C-alpha cells in the first residue's frame, strides 16, 4: 500500500509523527493534523508528500476542511487522543469536566471524522480505518479509568463499524508502551527511558496494512516481522500502554 492518500491525526509528535514519516517514506500522501501548528510544521518539514494541516479534530469546521483537503482517501488513522489529568486520578475523584474532554477527543471526534470520510473511504479499493487502542481499554489499572474507558469505547466503535462497513478494513491497533510525551504525563517524574521509541513500533502497523487481514483488534506485539498475522480480537498485552 504505497500509492495512497492518508489522514493521520495527532501527527505533531509521538506515534502519529513516526507513522506519518513512515508512510511518507513509502510514497503515501499524508494529510497530517495536530493542534500545535508550529510543532506540526517543524516536525513534518521536509517529509515528502506530507501536507501539514494544523487544527483541532474536536472542531467540526476543521474536520470538514481536513476531509475536503484530502479529496480522496484510502487510510484514516485516529491517533489523536487525550490522556486526561496528570497525575492520573482515581475514578472516585475524577473531574467530570476533564472526562468530557477525554471522551470528546478520543471517542466523539474520531466518530465524527469517520462519518465525514466514509464516502471517500468507500470509494477506495483499500479503504482502511485505524483507531489507536491501549491495553488500558481491556485491563483494569488504578488511575486509568478515564483514559481506559474512552479507549474501550473507541475499540467498540471500531468493531461495530467493521460490521456495518464490511467492504472496509477497520483495525483497533494497540501499539504497547512507548516513550512519548503522553506516556510521560501518565507517569510524572518517573524514568520511562526503557519504553521503546514510537519509530520501533510503526513497522508492526505497516505490516498490518500490507497484510490486510480481517477487521479486528491487533497488538503490535503480535505483528512481529515474519510472524503470522493473528486472528482478529487478539488479547491485550500487559502494562499500561498509551499513544
Backbone as numpy.savetxt, mean C-alpha at the origin, in Angstrom:
# Nx Ny Nz CAx CAy CAz Cx Cy Cz
5.24 -7.55 -16.50 4.39 -6.37 -16.50 5.28 -5.13 -16.50
5.68 -4.69 -17.66 6.57 -3.54 -17.74 5.91 -2.36 -18.43
5.25 -2.59 -19.55 4.63 -1.50 -20.30 3.26 -1.23 -19.72
3.25 -0.53 -18.59 1.98 -0.28 -17.94 2.02 1.06 -17.23
0.83 1.47 -16.77 0.68 2.71 -16.02 0.17 2.38 -14.62
0.78 3.00 -13.64 0.44 2.71 -12.25 0.22 4.00 -11.47
-0.60 3.90 -10.43 -0.73 4.93 -9.41 -0.23 4.32 -8.10
0.68 5.03 -7.43 1.16 4.60 -6.12 0.93 5.73 -5.14
0.15 5.49 -4.11 -0.09 6.50 -3.09 0.95 6.37 -1.98
1.17 7.47 -1.25 2.17 7.45 -0.19 3.56 7.17 -0.73
3.89 7.80 -1.87 5.11 7.46 -2.60 6.30 8.35 -2.26
6.18 9.21 -1.27 7.25 10.15 -0.96 8.38 9.57 -0.14
8.17 8.42 0.46 9.19 7.81 1.31 8.82 6.36 1.57
9.68 5.64 2.25 9.39 4.29 2.67 9.10 3.33 1.54
8.17 2.42 1.79 7.88 1.37 0.81 7.28 1.95 -0.47
6.46 2.99 -0.35 5.86 3.59 -1.54 6.90 4.12 -2.49
7.95 4.77 -1.95 9.02 5.30 -2.78 9.84 4.16 -3.38
10.15 3.15 -2.56 10.93 2.02 -3.06 10.21 1.31 -4.19
8.89 1.15 -4.05 8.12 0.49 -5.10 8.05 1.36 -6.35
7.87 2.66 -6.16 7.84 3.57 -7.31 9.13 3.47 -8.12
10.26 3.47 -7.42 11.55 3.37 -8.10 11.70 2.03 -8.81
11.25 0.97 -8.18 11.37 -0.36 -8.79 10.49 -0.48 -10.03
9.29 0.07 -9.97 8.40 0.04 -11.13 8.97 0.89 -12.26
9.49 2.07 -11.91 10.06 2.95 -12.92 11.23 2.29 -13.63
12.04 1.54 -12.87 13.19 0.85 -13.46 12.76 -0.20 -14.47
11.50 -0.64 -14.37 10.97 -1.63 -15.30 10.31 -0.99 -16.51
10.26 0.32 -16.55 9.63 1.00 -17.67 8.19 1.36 -17.44
7.71 1.21 -16.22 6.33 1.56 -15.89 6.20 3.07 -15.73
5.12 3.63 -16.26 4.79 5.03 -15.99 4.06 5.07 -14.66
4.63 5.80 -13.70 4.09 5.82 -12.34 3.62 7.21 -11.98
2.36 7.33 -11.61 1.83 8.56 -11.04 1.94 8.41 -9.53
2.92 9.11 -8.98 3.26 8.98 -7.57 2.67 10.15 -6.80
1.97 9.87 -5.72 1.36 10.95 -4.94 1.75 10.82 -3.47
1.78 11.95 -2.79 2.05 12.02 -1.36 1.65 13.41 -0.88
1.44 13.55 0.40 1.01 14.83 0.96 2.10 15.89 0.89
3.33 15.49 1.18 4.45 16.44 1.23 5.02 16.60 -0.18
4.62 17.67 -0.86 5.03 17.87 -2.24 6.52 18.03 -2.42
7.17 18.78 -1.51 8.60 18.98 -1.62 9.37 17.68 -1.50
9.01 16.88 -0.52 9.70 15.61 -0.32 9.43 14.67 -1.49
8.19 14.65 -1.99 7.84 13.78 -3.11 8.66 14.12 -4.35
8.71 15.41 -4.67 9.45 15.82 -5.87 10.94 15.52 -5.73
11.49 15.79 -4.56 12.91 15.53 -4.35 13.22 14.03 -4.43
12.31 13.22 -3.87 12.55 11.78 -3.84 12.44 11.13 -5.21
11.55 11.67 -6.04 11.30 11.03 -7.34 12.03 11.71 -8.49
12.74 12.80 -8.21 13.47 13.51 -9.26 14.47 12.57 -9.92
14.44 12.53 -11.24 15.37 11.67 -11.96 14.88 10.27 -12.21
13.77 9.88 -11.59 13.23 8.54 -11.85 12.48 8.57 -13.18
12.88 7.77 -14.15 12.26 7.81 -15.48 10.80 7.39 -15.43
9.95 8.17 -16.10 8.54 7.80 -16.20 7.71 8.06 -14.97
8.27 8.75 -13.96 7.52 9.03 -12.74 6.97 10.45 -12.79
5.68 10.57 -12.57 5.01 11.86 -12.52 4.62 12.12 -11.07
5.23 13.12 -10.46 4.95 13.45 -9.06 3.72 14.34 -8.98
2.71 13.89 -8.24 1.47 14.63 -8.07 1.20 14.80 -6.57
1.68 15.88 -5.97 1.44 16.09 -4.54 -0.05 16.26 -4.25
-0.49 15.65 -3.18 -1.88 15.78 -2.79 -2.26 14.78 -1.73
-3.42 14.99 -1.16 -3.92 14.16 -0.07 -5.03 13.26 -0.61
-4.87 11.95 -0.47 -5.87 11.02 -1.02 -7.20 11.10 -0.29
-7.24 11.78 0.86 -8.53 11.96 1.52 -9.32 13.12 0.92
-8.72 13.85 -0.01 -9.37 14.98 -0.67 -10.06 14.50 -1.95
-11.39 14.57 -2.03 -12.10 14.08 -3.21 -11.64 14.72 -4.51
-11.34 16.02 -4.47 -10.90 16.70 -5.69 -9.55 16.17 -6.16
-8.66 15.92 -5.21 -7.36 15.38 -5.59 -7.50 13.98 -6.18
-8.35 13.17 -5.62 -8.54 11.82 -6.16 -8.98 11.88 -7.62
-9.90 12.78 -7.93 -10.36 12.92 -9.31 -9.22 13.40 -10.22
-8.43 14.35 -9.73 -7.30 14.85 -10.51 -6.28 13.73 -10.78
-6.07 12.89 -9.80 -5.10 11.81 -9.92 -5.51 10.81 -10.98
-6.75 10.38 -10.95 -7.24 9.40 -11.93 -7.29 10.03 -13.32
-7.71 11.29 -13.39 -7.77 11.98 -14.67 -6.39 12.13 -15.27
-5.39 12.42 -14.45 -4.02 12.59 -14.95 -3.48 11.28 -15.51
-3.82 10.18 -14.89 -3.33 8.88 -15.35 -3.87 8.55 -16.73
-5.15 8.81 -16.94 -5.74 8.56 -18.26 -6.03 7.10 -18.54
-5.04 6.27 -18.37 -5.19 4.82 -18.42 -4.56 4.26 -17.16
-4.92 3.05 -16.80 -4.42 2.52 -15.53 -4.42 1.00 -15.55
-3.25 0.44 -15.21 -3.11 -1.01 -15.10 -2.92 -1.47 -13.66
-2.38 -0.59 -12.83 -2.04 -0.96 -11.46 -2.33 0.19 -10.52
-3.07 -0.11 -9.46 -3.39 0.87 -8.42 -2.87 0.32 -7.10
-1.93 1.04 -6.49 -1.32 0.58 -5.23 -1.71 1.54 -4.11
-2.45 1.02 -3.16 -2.88 1.80 -1.99 -1.83 1.62 -0.89
-0.79 2.43 -0.94 0.27 2.35 0.05 0.07 3.37 1.18
-0.55 4.51 0.88 -0.74 5.54 1.90 -1.57 5.00 3.06
-1.16 5.33 4.25 -1.90 4.91 5.44 -1.57 5.84 6.59
-2.26 5.64 7.70 -2.07 6.49 8.88 -1.88 5.60 10.10
-0.77 5.80 10.81 -0.49 5.00 12.00 -1.42 5.36 13.15
-1.66 6.65 13.33 -2.41 7.11 14.49 -1.46 7.69 15.53
-1.92 7.89 16.76 -1.08 8.53 17.78 0.17 7.72 18.10
1.22 8.43 18.45 2.47 7.79 18.90 2.89 8.45 20.20
3.20 7.65 21.22 3.18 6.20 21.30 1.77 5.63 21.08
1.71 4.38 20.66 0.43 3.75 20.34 -0.42 3.59 21.60
-1.64 4.15 21.61 -2.48 4.05 22.81 -3.29 2.76 22.83
-3.60 2.30 24.02 -4.50 1.15 24.15 -5.91 1.61 23.79
-6.76 0.67 23.42 -8.10 1.03 22.97 -8.91 1.75 24.05
-8.66 1.42 25.30 -9.40 2.06 26.38 -9.15 3.55 26.48
-8.05 4.02 25.89 -7.73 5.45 25.91 -7.50 5.99 24.50
-8.01 5.29 23.49 -7.75 5.72 22.11 -8.60 6.94 21.76
-8.00 8.05 21.33 -8.78 9.24 20.96 -9.63 8.95 19.72
-10.91 9.12 19.83 -11.79 8.75 18.73 -11.58 9.61 17.49
-11.25 10.87 17.68 -10.98 11.72 16.51 -9.75 11.22 15.76
-8.77 10.74 16.50 -7.57 10.19 15.85 -7.91 8.92 15.08
-8.79 8.09 15.64 -9.19 6.87 14.95 -9.96 7.18 13.68
-10.77 8.24 13.72 -11.46 8.65 12.49 -10.46 9.00 11.40
-9.38 9.66 11.78 -8.36 10.00 10.81 -7.67 8.78 10.25
-7.40 7.79 11.09 -6.78 6.55 10.64 -7.69 5.85 9.63
-8.96 5.76 9.95 -9.91 5.08 9.06 -10.11 5.86 7.76
-10.11 7.19 7.84 -10.30 8.01 6.65 -9.17 7.77 5.65
-7.94 7.76 6.13 -6.79 7.60 5.25 -6.58 6.17 4.81
-6.79 5.23 5.71 -6.43 3.84 5.47 -7.53 3.02 4.82
-8.78 3.41 5.04 -9.91 2.61 4.53 -10.77 3.38 3.53
-11.28 4.54 3.94 -12.24 5.24 3.10 -11.60 5.82 1.84
-10.43 6.44 1.98 -9.77 7.02 0.81 -9.40 5.96 -0.23
-8.83 4.81 0.17 -8.56 3.78 -0.83 -9.81 3.29 -1.55
-10.91 3.13 -0.82 -12.15 2.70 -1.47 -12.63 3.75 -2.46
-12.62 5.02 -2.05 -13.07 6.09 -2.93 -12.21 6.19 -4.18
-10.90 6.05 -4.02 -10.01 6.12 -5.18 -10.22 4.92 -6.09
-10.43 3.76 -5.50 -10.71 2.57 -6.31 -11.98 2.74 -7.11
-13.00 3.29 -6.50 -14.27 3.50 -7.22 -14.05 4.36 -8.46
-13.26 5.41 -8.33 -12.98 6.27 -9.47 -12.15 5.56 -10.53
-11.23 4.70 -10.09 -10.29 4.06 -11.00 -10.84 2.81 -11.67
-11.94 2.27 -11.19 -12.45 0.99 -11.70 -12.66 0.97 -13.22
-13.25 2.01 -13.81 -13.42 1.95 -15.28 -12.10 1.78 -16.02
-11.06 2.46 -15.58 -9.76 2.34 -16.22 -9.15 0.96 -15.97
-9.28 0.46 -14.77 -8.73 -0.85 -14.43 -9.45 -1.96 -15.20
-10.76 -1.84 -15.36 -11.51 -2.84 -16.12 -11.11 -2.86 -17.58
-10.69 -1.70 -18.09 -10.31 -1.60 -19.50 -8.91 -2.16 -19.75
-8.15 -2.42 -18.69 -6.81 -2.95 -18.83 -6.83 -4.47 -18.88
-5.94 -5.04 -19.67 -5.83 -6.50 -19.74 -5.21 -7.07 -18.47
-4.54 -6.22 -17.70 -3.88 -6.67 -16.48 -4.28 -5.83 -15.28
-5.50 -5.37 -15.22 -5.95 -4.50 -14.14 -5.71 -5.13 -12.77
-4.99 -4.42 -11.91 -4.59 -4.95 -10.61 -4.72 -3.88 -9.54
-5.26 -4.26 -8.40 -5.34 -3.39 -7.22 -4.55 -4.04 -6.10
-3.69 -3.27 -5.46 -2.91 -3.78 -4.33 -3.17 -2.89 -3.12
-3.52 -3.50 -2.01 -3.63 -2.79 -0.74 -2.50 -3.26 0.16
-1.90 -2.33 0.91 -0.82 -2.70 1.82 -1.42 -3.16 3.14
-1.11 -4.38 3.50 -1.65 -4.97 4.71 -0.60 -4.98 5.82
-0.91 -5.67 6.88 -0.02 -5.80 8.04 -0.50 -6.99 8.84
0.43 -7.64 9.56 -0.04 -8.73 10.41 -0.84 -8.20 11.59
-0.75 -6.88 11.84 -1.61 -6.28 12.86 -3.07 -6.36 12.47
-3.35 -6.66 11.20 -4.73 -6.83 10.74 -5.31 -8.17 11.18
-4.44 -9.13 11.49 -4.93 -10.48 11.82 -4.46 -10.98 13.18
-3.53 -10.25 13.79 -3.04 -10.63 15.12 -3.38 -9.52 16.11
-3.57 -9.89 17.37 -3.95 -8.92 18.41 -2.71 -8.50 19.21
-2.21 -7.30 18.90 -1.06 -6.74 19.61 -1.51 -5.54 20.43
-1.13 -5.47 21.70 -1.49 -4.30 22.51 -1.01 -3.01 21.85
-1.89 -2.04 21.78 -1.57 -0.75 21.20 -1.85 -0.64 19.71
-2.07 -1.77 19.06 -2.24 -1.75 17.61 -3.72 -1.83 17.21
-4.62 -1.56 18.15 -6.04 -1.71 17.87 -6.56 -0.77 16.80
-6.08 0.49 16.80 -6.54 1.44 15.79 -6.00 1.11 14.42
-4.69 1.04 14.30 -4.06 0.73 13.01 -4.49 -0.65 12.52
-4.47 -1.63 13.42 -4.80 -3.00 13.03 -6.23 -3.15 12.55
-7.17 -2.48 13.22 -8.56 -2.59 12.80 -8.76 -1.94 11.44
-8.04 -0.85 11.17 -8.14 -0.21 9.85 -7.58 -1.12 8.77
-6.44 -1.75 9.04 -5.86 -2.66 8.06 -6.74 -3.90 7.87
-7.37 -4.36 8.93 -8.29 -5.50 8.80 -9.46 -5.14 7.90
-9.99 -3.92 8.08 -11.09 -3.47 7.22 -10.62 -3.37 5.77
-9.41 -2.87 5.56 -8.88 -2.75 4.21 -8.68 -4.13 3.59
-8.19 -5.08 4.37 -8.07 -6.46 3.88 -9.41 -6.99 3.39
-10.45 -6.74 4.18 -11.76 -7.28 3.81 -12.32 -6.57 2.59
-12.09 -5.26 2.48 -12.52 -4.57 1.27 -11.86 -5.18 0.05
-10.57 -5.49 0.15 -9.85 -6.10 -0.97 -10.43 -7.46 -1.31
-10.75 -8.25 -0.29 -11.31 -9.58 -0.52 -12.67 -9.51 -1.22
-13.50 -8.59 -0.77 -14.83 -8.46 -1.39 -14.71 -7.90 -2.80
-13.84 -6.92 -2.99 -13.64 -6.37 -4.32 -13.20 -7.46 -5.30
-12.36 -8.36 -4.84 -11.90 -9.45 -5.70 -13.05 -10.33 -6.17
-14.02 -10.55 -5.30 -15.19 -11.35 -5.65 -16.10 -10.59 -6.61
-16.24 -9.29 -6.36 -17.13 -8.47 -7.18 -16.53 -8.12 -8.54
-15.21 -8.13 -8.64 -14.51 -7.78 -9.89 -13.60 -8.93 -10.30
-14.16 -10.06 -10.72 -13.34 -11.24 -11.00 -12.37 -11.06 -12.15
-12.58 -10.08 -13.02 -11.66 -9.87 -14.13 -10.37 -9.18 -13.67
-10.39 -8.59 -12.48 -9.20 -7.92 -11.94 -8.44 -8.86 -11.02
-7.20 -8.49 -10.74 -6.46 -9.12 -9.65 -6.45 -8.12 -8.50
-6.82 -8.59 -7.31 -6.84 -7.74 -6.13 -6.04 -8.43 -5.04
-4.95 -7.80 -4.64 -4.05 -8.40 -3.66 -3.93 -7.52 -2.41
-4.06 -8.14 -1.25 -3.65 -7.52 0.01 -2.24 -8.04 0.27
-1.28 -7.14 0.27 0.13 -7.53 0.37 0.69 -7.12 1.72
1.17 -8.09 2.48 1.78 -7.83 3.79 3.29 -7.83 3.63
3.92 -6.65 3.71 5.37 -6.58 3.47 6.22 -7.04 4.64
5.63 -7.16 5.82 6.41 -7.48 7.01 7.05 -6.23 7.60
7.79 -6.41 8.66 8.48 -5.29 9.31 9.46 -4.63 8.35
9.51 -3.32 8.35 10.46 -2.59 7.53 11.00 -1.39 8.31
12.16 -0.93 7.89 12.79 0.23 8.51 12.24 1.49 7.86
11.11 1.97 8.35 10.46 3.14 7.79 10.17 4.16 8.89
9.85 5.37 8.45 9.52 6.43 9.41 8.27 6.06 10.21
7.29 5.45 9.54 6.08 5.06 10.25 6.39 4.00 11.31
7.21 3.04 10.95 7.55 2.00 11.91 8.31 2.59 13.10
9.16 3.57 12.84 9.87 4.21 13.93 8.92 4.96 14.85
7.89 5.59 14.27 6.89 6.28 15.10 6.14 5.30 15.99
5.99 4.07 15.52 5.30 3.07 16.33 6.14 2.63 17.53
7.47 2.80 17.40 8.38 2.40 18.47 9.31 3.57 18.79
8.77 4.67 19.32 9.58 5.87 19.56 10.73 5.59 20.51
11.90 6.06 20.10 13.07 5.90 20.94 13.75 4.56 20.86
13.18 3.62 20.13 13.77 2.28 20.02 14.62 2.19 18.75
15.57 1.28 18.78 16.44 1.03 17.64 15.77 0.01 16.72
15.39 0.45 15.51 14.76 -0.47 14.56 15.68 -0.76 13.38
16.99 -0.58 13.61 17.94 -0.78 12.51 18.03 -2.23 12.07
17.47 -3.15 12.86 17.50 -4.56 12.45 16.40 -4.89 11.45
15.44 -3.96 11.25 14.39 -4.21 10.27 14.94 -4.03 8.86
14.42 -4.80 7.91 14.90 -4.67 6.53 14.48 -3.35 5.89
15.32 -2.86 4.98 14.97 -1.67 4.21 13.83 -1.99 3.26
12.97 -1.01 2.96 11.86 -1.26 2.03 12.32 -1.80 0.68
13.49 -1.36 0.21 14.00 -1.81 -1.09 14.20 -3.31 -1.14
14.42 -3.93 0.03 14.64 -5.38 0.06 13.33 -6.15 -0.04
12.21 -5.45 0.13 10.90 -6.10 0.10 10.23 -5.98 -1.26
10.57 -4.94 -2.00 9.89 -4.71 -3.29 10.00 -5.89 -4.26
11.11 -6.65 -4.30 11.14 -7.78 -5.23 10.02 -8.78 -5.01
9.59 -8.95 -3.76 8.49 -9.88 -3.49 7.20 -9.41 -4.15
6.94 -8.11 -4.08 5.73 -7.58 -4.70 5.83 -7.65 -6.22
7.02 -7.40 -6.77 7.19 -7.51 -8.21 6.96 -8.95 -8.68
7.39 -9.92 -7.88 7.14 -11.31 -8.24 5.65 -11.61 -8.23
4.94 -11.03 -7.27 3.49 -11.21 -7.23 2.85 -10.66 -8.50
3.29 -9.49 -8.93 2.76 -8.89 -10.15 3.08 -9.73 -11.37
4.28 -10.29 -11.41 4.69 -11.09 -12.56 3.94 -12.41 -12.63
3.75 -13.03 -11.49 3.12 -14.36 -11.46 1.61 -14.28 -11.60
1.03 -13.18 -11.13 -0.42 -12.97 -11.21 -1.23 -14.19 -10.76
-1.02 -14.63 -9.52 -1.87 -15.71 -9.01 -3.28 -15.20 -8.75
-4.14 -16.07 -8.24 -5.49 -15.64 -7.94 -5.48 -14.53 -6.89
-6.52 -13.74 -6.88 -6.63 -12.66 -5.91 -6.59 -13.23 -4.50
-6.06 -12.45 -3.56 -6.00 -12.90 -2.17 -5.00 -12.11 -1.37
-4.74 -12.60 -0.17 -3.79 -11.95 0.74 -2.47 -12.70 0.69
-1.38 -11.98 0.46 -0.08 -12.59 0.32 0.95 -11.88 1.20
1.88 -12.68 1.74 2.96 -12.13 2.56 4.25 -12.10 1.75
5.03 -11.06 1.94 6.32 -10.98 1.28 7.18 -12.19 1.63
7.08 -12.65 2.87 7.89 -13.77 3.33 7.62 -15.04 2.54
6.44 -15.13 1.92 6.08 -16.33 1.16 6.32 -16.17 -0.33
6.94 -15.06 -0.72 7.16 -14.78 -2.14 8.65 -14.66 -2.44
9.45 -15.46 -1.76 10.89 -15.42 -1.99 11.21 -15.92 -3.40
12.34 -15.50 -3.91 12.74 -15.85 -5.26 12.88 -17.37 -5.40
12.20 -17.92 -6.41 12.27 -19.35 -6.66 11.25 -20.17 -5.91
10.60 -19.57 -4.89 9.59 -20.30 -4.15 8.27 -20.26 -4.90
7.47 -21.34 -4.82 6.16 -21.30 -5.47 5.27 -20.29 -4.80
4.46 -19.60 -5.59 3.54 -18.63 -5.02 2.51 -19.35 -4.16
2.33 -18.96 -2.90 1.37 -19.63 -2.03 -0.05 -19.37 -2.48
-0.94 -20.18 -1.98 -2.35 -19.97 -2.29 -2.87 -18.72 -1.64
-3.98 -18.23 -2.13 -4.59 -17.02 -1.58 -4.92 -17.25 -0.12
-4.88 -16.15 0.64 -5.25 -16.22 2.04 -4.15 -16.75 2.93
-2.89 -16.55 2.50 -1.77 -17.02 3.30 -1.82 -16.41 4.69
-1.36 -17.17 5.67 -1.43 -16.69 7.04 -0.46 -15.56 7.27
-0.73 -14.74 8.28 0.12 -13.59 8.57 1.38 -14.01 9.27
2.39 -13.19 9.18 3.68 -13.47 9.82 3.71 -12.85 11.20
4.62 -13.30 12.06 4.72 -12.71 13.39 5.36 -11.33 13.35
5.18 -10.61 14.44 5.75 -9.26 14.66 4.93 -8.19 13.96
4.82 -7.06 14.61 3.92 -6.00 14.13 4.46 -5.28 12.92
4.01 -5.62 11.74 4.52 -4.99 10.54 3.76 -3.73 10.22
4.49 -2.73 9.74 3.87 -1.50 9.32 4.47 -1.07 8.00
3.75 -0.25 7.27 4.25 0.17 5.97 4.92 1.51 6.08
